[in-house]
CSV table of N, CA and C in Angstrom, one decimal:
chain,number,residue,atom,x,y,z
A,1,UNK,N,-132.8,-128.1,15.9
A,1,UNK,CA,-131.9,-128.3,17.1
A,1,UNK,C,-131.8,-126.9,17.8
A,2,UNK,N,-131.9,-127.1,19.0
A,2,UNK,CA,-131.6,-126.1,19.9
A,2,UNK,C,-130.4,-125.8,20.3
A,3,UNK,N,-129.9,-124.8,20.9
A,3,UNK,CA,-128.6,-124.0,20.8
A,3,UNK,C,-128.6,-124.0,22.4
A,4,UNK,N,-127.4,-124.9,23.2
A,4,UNK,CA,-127.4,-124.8,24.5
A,4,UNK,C,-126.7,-123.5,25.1
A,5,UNK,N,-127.3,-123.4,26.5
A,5,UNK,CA,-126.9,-121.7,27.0
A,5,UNK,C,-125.6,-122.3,27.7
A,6,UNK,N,-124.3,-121.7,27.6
A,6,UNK,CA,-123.0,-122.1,28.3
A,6,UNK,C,-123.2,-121.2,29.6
A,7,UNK,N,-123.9,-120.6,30.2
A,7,UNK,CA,-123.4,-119.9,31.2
A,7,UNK,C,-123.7,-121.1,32.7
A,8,UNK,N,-122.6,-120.2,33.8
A,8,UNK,CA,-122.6,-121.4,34.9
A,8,UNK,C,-123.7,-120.5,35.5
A,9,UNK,N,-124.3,-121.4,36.3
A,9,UNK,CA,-125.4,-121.0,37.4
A,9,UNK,C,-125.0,-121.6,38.8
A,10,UNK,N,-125.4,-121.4,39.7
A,10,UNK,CA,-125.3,-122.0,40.6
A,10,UNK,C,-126.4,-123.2,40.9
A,11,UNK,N,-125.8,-124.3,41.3
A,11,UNK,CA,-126.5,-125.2,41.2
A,11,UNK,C,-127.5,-125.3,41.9
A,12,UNK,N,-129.3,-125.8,41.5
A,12,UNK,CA,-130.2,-126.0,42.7
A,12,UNK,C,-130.1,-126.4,43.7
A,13,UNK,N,-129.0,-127.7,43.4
A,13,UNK,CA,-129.0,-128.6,44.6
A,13,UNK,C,-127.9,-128.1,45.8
A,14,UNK,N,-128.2,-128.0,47.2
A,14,UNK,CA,-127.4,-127.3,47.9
A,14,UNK,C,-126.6,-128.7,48.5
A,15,UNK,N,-126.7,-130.1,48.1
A,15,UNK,CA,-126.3,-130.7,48.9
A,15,UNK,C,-125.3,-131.3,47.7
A,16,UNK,N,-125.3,-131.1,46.7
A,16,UNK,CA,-124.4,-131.5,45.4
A,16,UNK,C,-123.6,-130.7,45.1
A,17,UNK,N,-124.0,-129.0,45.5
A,17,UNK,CA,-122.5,-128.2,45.9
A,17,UNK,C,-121.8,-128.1,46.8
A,18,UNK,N,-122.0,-128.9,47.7
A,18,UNK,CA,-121.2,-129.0,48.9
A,18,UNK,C,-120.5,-130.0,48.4
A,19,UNK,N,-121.1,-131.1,47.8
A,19,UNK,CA,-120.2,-132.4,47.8
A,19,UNK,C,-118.6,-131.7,46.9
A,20,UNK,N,-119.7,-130.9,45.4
A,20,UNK,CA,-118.3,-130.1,45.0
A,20,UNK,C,-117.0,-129.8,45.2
A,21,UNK,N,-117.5,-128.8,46.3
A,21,UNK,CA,-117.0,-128.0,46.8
A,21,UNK,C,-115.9,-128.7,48.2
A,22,UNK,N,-116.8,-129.7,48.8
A,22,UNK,CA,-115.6,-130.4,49.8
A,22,UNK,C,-114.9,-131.1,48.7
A,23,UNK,N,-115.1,-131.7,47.5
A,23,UNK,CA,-113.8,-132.5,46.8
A,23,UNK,C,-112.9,-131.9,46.4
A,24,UNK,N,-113.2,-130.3,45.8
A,24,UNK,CA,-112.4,-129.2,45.2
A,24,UNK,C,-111.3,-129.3,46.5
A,25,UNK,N,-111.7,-128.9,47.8
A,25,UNK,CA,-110.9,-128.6,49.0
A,25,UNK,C,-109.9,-129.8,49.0
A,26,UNK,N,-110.6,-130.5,48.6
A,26,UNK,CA,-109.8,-131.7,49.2
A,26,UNK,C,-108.8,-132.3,47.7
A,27,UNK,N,-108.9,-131.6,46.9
A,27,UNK,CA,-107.9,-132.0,45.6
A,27,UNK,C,-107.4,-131.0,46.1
A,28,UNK,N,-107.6,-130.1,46.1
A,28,UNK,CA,-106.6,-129.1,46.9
A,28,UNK,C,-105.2,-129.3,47.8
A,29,UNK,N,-105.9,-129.8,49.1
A,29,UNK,CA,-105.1,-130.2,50.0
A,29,UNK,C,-103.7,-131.4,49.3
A,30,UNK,N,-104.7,-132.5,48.6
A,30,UNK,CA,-103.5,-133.4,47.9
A,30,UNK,C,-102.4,-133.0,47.2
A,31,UNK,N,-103.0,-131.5,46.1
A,31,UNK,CA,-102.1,-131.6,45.4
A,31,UNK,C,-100.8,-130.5,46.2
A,32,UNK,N,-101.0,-129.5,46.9
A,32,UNK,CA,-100.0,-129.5,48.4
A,32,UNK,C,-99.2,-130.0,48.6
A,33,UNK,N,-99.7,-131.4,49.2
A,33,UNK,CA,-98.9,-132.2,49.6
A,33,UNK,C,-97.8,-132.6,48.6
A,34,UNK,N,-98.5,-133.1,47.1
A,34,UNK,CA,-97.3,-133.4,46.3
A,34,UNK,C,-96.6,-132.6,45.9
A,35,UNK,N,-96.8,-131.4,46.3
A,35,UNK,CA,-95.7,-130.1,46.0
A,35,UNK,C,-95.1,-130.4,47.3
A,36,UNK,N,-95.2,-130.6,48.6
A,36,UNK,CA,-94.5,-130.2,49.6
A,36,UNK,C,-93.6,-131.7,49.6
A,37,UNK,N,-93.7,-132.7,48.9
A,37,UNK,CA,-92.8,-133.9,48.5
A,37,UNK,C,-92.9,-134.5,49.9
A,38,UNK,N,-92.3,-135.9,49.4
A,38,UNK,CA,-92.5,-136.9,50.7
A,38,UNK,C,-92.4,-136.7,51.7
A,39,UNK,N,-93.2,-137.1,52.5
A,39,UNK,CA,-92.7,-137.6,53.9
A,39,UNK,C,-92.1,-135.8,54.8
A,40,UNK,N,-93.2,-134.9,54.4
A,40,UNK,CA,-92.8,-133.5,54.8
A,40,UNK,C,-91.8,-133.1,54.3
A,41,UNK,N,-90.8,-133.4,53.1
A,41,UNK,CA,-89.6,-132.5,53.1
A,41,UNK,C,-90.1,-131.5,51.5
A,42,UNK,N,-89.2,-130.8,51.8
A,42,UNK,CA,-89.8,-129.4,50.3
A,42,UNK,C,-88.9,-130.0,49.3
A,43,UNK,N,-89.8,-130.0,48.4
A,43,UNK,CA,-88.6,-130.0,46.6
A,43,UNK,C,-88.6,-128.5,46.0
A,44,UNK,N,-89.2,-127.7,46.6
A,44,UNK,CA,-88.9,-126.5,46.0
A,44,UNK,C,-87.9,-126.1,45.2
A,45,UNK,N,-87.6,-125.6,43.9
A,45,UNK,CA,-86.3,-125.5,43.5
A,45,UNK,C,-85.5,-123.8,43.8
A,46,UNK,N,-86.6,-123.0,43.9
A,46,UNK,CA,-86.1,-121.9,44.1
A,46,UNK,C,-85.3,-121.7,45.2
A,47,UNK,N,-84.2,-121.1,45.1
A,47,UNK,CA,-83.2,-121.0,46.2
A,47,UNK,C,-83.4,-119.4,47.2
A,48,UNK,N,-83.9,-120.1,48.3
A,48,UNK,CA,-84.3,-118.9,49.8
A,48,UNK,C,-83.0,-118.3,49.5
A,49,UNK,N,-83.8,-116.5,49.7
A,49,UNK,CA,-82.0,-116.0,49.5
A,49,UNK,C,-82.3,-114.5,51.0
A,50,UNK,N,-81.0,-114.6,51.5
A,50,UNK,CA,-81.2,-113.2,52.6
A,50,UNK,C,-80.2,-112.7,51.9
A,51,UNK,N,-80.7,-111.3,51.9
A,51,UNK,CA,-79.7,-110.2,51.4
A,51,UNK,C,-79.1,-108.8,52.2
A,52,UNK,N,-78.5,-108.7,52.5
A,52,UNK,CA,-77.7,-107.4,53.4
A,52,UNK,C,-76.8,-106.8,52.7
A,53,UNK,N,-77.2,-105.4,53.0
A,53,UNK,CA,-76.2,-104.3,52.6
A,53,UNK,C,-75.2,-104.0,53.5
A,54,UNK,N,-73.9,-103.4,53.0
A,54,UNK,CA,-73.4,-102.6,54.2
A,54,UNK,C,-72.6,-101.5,53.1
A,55,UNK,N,-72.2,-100.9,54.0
A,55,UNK,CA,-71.3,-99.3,53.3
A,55,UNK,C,-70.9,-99.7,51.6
A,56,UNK,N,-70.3,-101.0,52.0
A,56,UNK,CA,-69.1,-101.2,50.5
A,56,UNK,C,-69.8,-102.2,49.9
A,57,UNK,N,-70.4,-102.9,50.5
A,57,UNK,CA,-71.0,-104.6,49.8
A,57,UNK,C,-72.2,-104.9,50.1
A,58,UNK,N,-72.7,-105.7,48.9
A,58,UNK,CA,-73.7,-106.6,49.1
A,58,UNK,C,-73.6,-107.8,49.5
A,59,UNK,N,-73.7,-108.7,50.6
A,59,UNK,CA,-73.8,-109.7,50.8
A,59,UNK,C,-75.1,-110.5,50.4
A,60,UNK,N,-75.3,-111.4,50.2
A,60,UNK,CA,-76.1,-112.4,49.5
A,60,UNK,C,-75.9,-114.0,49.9
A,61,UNK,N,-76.8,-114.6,50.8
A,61,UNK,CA,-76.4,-116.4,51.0
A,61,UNK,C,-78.2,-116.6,50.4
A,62,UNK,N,-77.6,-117.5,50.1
A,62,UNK,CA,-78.8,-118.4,49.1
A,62,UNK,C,-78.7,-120.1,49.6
A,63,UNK,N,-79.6,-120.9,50.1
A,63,UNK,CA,-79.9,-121.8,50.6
A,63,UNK,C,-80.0,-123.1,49.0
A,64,UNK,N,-79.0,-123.7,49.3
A,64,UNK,CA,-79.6,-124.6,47.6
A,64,UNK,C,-78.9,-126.2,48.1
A,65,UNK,N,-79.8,-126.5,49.4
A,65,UNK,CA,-79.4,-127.8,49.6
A,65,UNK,C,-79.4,-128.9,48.3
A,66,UNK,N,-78.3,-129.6,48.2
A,66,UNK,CA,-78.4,-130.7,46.9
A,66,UNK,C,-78.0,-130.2,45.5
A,67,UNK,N,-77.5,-128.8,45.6
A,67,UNK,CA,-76.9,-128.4,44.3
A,67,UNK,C,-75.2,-128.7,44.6
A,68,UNK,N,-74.8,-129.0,43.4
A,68,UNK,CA,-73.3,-129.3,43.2
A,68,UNK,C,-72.8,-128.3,43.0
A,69,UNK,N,-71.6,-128.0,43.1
A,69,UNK,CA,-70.6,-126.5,42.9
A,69,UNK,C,-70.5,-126.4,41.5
A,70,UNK,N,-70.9,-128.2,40.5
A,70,UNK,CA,-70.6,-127.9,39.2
A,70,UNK,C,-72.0,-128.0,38.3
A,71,UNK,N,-72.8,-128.0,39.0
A,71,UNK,CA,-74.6,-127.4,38.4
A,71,UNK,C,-75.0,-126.7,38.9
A,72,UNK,N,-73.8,-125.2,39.2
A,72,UNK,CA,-74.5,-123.9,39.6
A,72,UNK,C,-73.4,-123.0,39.0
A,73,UNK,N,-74.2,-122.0,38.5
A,73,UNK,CA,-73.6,-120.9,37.7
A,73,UNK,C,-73.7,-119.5,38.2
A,74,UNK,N,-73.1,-118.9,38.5
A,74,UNK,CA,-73.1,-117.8,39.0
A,74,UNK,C,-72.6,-116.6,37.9
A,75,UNK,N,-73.7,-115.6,37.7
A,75,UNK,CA,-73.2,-114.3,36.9
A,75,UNK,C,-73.6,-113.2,37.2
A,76,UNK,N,-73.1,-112.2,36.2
A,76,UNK,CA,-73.7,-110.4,36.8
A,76,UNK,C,-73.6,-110.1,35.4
A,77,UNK,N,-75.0,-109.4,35.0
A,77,UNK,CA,-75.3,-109.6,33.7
A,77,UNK,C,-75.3,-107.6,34.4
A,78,UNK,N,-75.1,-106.7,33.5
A,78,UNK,CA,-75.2,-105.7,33.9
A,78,UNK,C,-75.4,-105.0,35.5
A,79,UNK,N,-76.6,-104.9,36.0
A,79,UNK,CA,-76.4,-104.6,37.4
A,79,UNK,C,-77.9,-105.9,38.0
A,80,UNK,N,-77.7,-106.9,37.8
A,80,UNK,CA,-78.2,-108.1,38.0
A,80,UNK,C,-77.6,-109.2,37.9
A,81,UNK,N,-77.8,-110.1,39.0
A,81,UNK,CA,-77.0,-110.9,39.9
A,81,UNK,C,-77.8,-112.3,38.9
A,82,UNK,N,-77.3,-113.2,38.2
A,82,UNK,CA,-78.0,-114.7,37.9
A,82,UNK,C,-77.4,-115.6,39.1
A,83,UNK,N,-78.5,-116.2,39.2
A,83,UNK,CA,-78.3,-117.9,39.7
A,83,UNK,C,-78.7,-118.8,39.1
A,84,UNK,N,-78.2,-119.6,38.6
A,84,UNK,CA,-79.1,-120.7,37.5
A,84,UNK,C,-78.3,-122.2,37.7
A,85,UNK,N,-79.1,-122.8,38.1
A,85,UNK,CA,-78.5,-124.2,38.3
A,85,UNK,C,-79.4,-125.2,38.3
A,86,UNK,N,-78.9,-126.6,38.7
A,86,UNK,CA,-79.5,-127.6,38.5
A,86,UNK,C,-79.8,-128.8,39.9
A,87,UNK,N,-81.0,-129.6,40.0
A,87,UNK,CA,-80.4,-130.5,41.2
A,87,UNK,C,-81.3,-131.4,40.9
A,88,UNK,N,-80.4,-132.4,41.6
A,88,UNK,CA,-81.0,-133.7,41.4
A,88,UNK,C,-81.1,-135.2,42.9
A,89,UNK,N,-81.6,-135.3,43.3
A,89,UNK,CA,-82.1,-136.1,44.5
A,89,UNK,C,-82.2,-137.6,44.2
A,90,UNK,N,-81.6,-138.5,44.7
A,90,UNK,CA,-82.5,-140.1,44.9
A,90,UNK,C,-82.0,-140.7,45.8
A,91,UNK,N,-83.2,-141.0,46.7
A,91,UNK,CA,-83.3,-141.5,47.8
A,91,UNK,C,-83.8,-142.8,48.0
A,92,UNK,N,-82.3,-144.0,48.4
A,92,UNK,CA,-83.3,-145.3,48.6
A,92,UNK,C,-82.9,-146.1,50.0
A,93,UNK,N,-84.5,-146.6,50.0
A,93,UNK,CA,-84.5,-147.6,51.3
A,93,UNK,C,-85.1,-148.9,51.1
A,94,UNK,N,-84.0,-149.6,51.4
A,94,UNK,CA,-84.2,-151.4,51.7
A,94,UNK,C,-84.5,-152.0,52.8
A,95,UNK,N,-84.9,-151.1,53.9
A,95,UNK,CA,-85.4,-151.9,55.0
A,95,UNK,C,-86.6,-152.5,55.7
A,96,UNK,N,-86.3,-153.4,55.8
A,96,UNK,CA,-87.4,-154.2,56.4
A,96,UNK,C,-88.1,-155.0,54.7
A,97,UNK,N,-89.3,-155.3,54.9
A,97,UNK,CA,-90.1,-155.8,53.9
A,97,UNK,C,-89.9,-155.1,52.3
A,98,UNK,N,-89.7,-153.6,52.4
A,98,UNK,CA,-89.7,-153.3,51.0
A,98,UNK,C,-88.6,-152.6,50.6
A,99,UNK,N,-89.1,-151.6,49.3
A,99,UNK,CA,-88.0,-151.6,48.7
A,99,UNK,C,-88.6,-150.2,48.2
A,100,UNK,N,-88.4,-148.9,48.5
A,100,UNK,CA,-88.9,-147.5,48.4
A,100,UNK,C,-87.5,-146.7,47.6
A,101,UNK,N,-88.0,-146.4,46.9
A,101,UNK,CA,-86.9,-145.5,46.0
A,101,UNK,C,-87.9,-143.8,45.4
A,102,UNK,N,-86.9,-142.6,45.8
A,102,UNK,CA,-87.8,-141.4,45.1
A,102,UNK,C,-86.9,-140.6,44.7
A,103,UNK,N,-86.8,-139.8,43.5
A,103,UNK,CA,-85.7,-139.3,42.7
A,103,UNK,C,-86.7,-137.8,42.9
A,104,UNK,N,-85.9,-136.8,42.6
A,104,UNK,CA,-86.9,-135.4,42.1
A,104,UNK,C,-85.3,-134.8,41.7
A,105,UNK,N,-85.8,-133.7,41.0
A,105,UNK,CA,-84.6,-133.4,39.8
A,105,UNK,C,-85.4,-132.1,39.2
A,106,UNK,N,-84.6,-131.0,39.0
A,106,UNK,CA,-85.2,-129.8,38.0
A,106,UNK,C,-84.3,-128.5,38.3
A,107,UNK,N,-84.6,-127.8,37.6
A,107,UNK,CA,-83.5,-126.7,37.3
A,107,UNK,C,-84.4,-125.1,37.9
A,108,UNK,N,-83.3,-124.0,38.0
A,108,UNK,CA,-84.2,-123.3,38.6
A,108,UNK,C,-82.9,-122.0,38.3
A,109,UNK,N,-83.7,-120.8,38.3
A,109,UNK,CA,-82.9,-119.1,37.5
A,109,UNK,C,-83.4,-118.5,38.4
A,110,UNK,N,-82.4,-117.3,38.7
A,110,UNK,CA,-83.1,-116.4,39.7
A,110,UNK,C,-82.4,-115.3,39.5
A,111,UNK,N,-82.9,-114.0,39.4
A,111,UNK,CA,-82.4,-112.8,39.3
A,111,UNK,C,-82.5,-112.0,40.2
A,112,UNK,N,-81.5,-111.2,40.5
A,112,UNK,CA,-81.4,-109.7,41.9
A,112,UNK,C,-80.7,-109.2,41.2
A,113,UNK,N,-81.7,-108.0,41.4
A,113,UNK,CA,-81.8,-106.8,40.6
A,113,UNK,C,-80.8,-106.3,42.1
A,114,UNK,N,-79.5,-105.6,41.4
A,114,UNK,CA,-78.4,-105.1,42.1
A,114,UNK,C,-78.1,-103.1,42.7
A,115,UNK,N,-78.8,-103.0,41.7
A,115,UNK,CA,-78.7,-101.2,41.8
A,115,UNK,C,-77.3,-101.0,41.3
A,116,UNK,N,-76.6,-101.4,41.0
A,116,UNK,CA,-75.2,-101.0,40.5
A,116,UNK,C,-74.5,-102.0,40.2
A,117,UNK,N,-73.5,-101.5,39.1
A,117,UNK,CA,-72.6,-103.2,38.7
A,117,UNK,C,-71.3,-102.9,39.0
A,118,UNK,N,-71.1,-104.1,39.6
A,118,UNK,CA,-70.3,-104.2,40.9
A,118,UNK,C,-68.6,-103.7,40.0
A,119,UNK,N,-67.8,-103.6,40.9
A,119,UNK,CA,-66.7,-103.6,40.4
A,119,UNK,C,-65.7,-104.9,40.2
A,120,UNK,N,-65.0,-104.6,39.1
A,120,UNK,CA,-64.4,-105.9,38.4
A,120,UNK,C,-64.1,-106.2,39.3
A,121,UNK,N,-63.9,-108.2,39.3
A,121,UNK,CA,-63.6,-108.7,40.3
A,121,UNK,C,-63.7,-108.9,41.9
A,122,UNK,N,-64.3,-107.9,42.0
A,122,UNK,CA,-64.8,-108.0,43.3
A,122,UNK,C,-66.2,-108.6,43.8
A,123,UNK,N,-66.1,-109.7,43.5
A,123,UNK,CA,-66.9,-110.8,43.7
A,123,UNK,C,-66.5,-112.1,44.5
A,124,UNK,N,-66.6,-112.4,45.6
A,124,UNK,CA,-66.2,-113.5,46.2
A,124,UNK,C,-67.2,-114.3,46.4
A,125,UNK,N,-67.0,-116.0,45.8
A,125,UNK,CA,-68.3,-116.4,46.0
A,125,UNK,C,-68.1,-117.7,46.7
A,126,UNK,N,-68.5,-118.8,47.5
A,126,UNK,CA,-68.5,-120.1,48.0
A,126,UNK,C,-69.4,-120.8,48.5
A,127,UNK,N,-69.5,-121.9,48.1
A,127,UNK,CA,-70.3,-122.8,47.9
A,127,UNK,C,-69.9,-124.2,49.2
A,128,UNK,N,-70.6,-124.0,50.4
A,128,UNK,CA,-70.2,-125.0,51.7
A,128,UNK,C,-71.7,-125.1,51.8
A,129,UNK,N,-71.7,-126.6,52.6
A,129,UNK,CA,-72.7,-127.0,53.2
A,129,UNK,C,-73.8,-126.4,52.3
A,130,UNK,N,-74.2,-126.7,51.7
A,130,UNK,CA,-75.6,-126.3,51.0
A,130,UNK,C,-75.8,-124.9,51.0
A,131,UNK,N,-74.8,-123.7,50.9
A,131,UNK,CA,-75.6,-123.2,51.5
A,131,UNK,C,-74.3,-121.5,50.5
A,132,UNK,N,-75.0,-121.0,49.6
A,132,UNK,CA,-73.8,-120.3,48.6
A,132,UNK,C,-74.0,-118.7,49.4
A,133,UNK,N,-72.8,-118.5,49.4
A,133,UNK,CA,-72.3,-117.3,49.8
A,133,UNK,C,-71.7,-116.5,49.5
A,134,UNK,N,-72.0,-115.2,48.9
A,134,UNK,CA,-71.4,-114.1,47.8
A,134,UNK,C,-71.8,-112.7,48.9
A,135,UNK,N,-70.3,-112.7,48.4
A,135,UNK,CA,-70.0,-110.4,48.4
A,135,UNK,C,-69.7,-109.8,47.4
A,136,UNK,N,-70.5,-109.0,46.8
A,136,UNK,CA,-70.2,-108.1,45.8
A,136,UNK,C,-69.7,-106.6,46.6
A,137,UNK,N,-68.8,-106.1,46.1
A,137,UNK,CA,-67.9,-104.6,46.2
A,137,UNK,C,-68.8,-103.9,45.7
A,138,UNK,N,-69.2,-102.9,46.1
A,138,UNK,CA,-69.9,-101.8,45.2
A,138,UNK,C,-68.6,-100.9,44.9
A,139,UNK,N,-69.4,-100.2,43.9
A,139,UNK,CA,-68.2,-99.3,42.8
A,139,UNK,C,-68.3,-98.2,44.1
A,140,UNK,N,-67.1,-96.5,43.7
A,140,UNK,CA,-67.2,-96.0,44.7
A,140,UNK,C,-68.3,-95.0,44.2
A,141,UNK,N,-69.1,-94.7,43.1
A,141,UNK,CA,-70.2,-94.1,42.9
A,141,UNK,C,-71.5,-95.0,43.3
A,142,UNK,N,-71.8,-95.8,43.8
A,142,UNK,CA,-72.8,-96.5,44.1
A,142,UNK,C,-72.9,-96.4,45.6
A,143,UNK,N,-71.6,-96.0,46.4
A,143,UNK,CA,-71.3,-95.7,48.1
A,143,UNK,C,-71.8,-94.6,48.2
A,144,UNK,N,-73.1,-94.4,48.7
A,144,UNK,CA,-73.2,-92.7,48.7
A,144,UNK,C,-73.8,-92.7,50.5
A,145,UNK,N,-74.5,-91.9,50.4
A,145,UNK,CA,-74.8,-91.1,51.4
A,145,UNK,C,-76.6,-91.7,51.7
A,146,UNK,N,-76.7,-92.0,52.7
A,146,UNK,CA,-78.5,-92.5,52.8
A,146,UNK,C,-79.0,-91.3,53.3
A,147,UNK,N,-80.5,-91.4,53.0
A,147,UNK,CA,-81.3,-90.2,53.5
A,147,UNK,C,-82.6,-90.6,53.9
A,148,UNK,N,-82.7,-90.6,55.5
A,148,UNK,CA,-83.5,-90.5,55.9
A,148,UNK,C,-84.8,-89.9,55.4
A,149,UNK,N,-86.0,-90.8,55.3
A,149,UNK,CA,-87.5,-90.4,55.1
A,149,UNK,C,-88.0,-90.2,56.2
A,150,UNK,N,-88.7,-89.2,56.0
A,150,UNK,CA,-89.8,-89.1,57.5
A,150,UNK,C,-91.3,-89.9,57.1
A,151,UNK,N,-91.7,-90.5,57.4
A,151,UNK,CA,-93.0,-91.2,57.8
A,151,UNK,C,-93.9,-90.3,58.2
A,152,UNK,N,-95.0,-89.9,57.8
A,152,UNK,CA,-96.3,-88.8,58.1
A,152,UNK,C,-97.1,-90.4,59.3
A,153,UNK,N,-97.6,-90.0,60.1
A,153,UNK,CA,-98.6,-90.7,60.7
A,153,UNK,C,-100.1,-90.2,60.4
A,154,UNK,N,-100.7,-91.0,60.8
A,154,UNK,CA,-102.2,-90.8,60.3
A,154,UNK,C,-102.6,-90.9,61.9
């Protein structure tokens, strides 16, 4: 018996790697779509976050349409911010001829990295409209002084 060669080649046929290659594209595109969930809406679980500094605080709003105030956890584990929660979705419609029901559900951690840990209790946090909103205090050794970089141009 002969000992087959594993290595890939490119195939002779130029009209059998296109077919490939458009199917690849095109499992591609599908599986997209089932990440981007029905009917165009996102199941993403990671929660979009904008972050702003100012002199004294960090502000932080994080986007977590569908989480409950009691399947989200908020902590400060040294000078890093957790988010760790949970969500769950189901959507049903009876109209007309059928009968369409879709659930999605999964859990999701997120860490920001803080540069300083904050001072006790100075944390205000709330949870409206989908949409969680925290100020952290910075300590008064974390308030310092910024310093301008200069940029070299080329």
């Amino acid at each position: 018996m002969s000992k087959k060669n594993n290595t890939r080649e490119a195939p002779a046929d130029p009209v059998g790697w296109a077919l490939i290659q458009s199917f690849q594209a095109e499992l591609s595109r599908m599986v997209d779509r089932f990440n981007s969930g029905a009917f165009g809406g996102d199941h993403k679980l990671m929660p979009v976050l904008d972050i702003a500094e100012t002199e004294d605080a960090v502000e932080i709003t994080a986007e977590m349409p569908g989480v409950k105030s009691e399947d989200l956890e908020v902590s400060i584990s040294d000078e890093t911010l957790v988010l760790k929660g949970q969500k769950s979705d189901t959507r049903e419609d009876r109209s007309k001829d059928w009968h369409h029901v879709e659930r999605s559900f999964g859990s999701f951690r997120r860490h920001v990295p803080l540069g300083f840990a904050p001072k006790d209790g100075k944390v205000d946090a709330k949870l409206e409209g989908g949409v969680l909103t925290l100020r952290i205090a910075k300590p008064a050794d974390a308030v310092g002084t910024v310093r301008k970089i200069a940029i070299a141009r080329a």
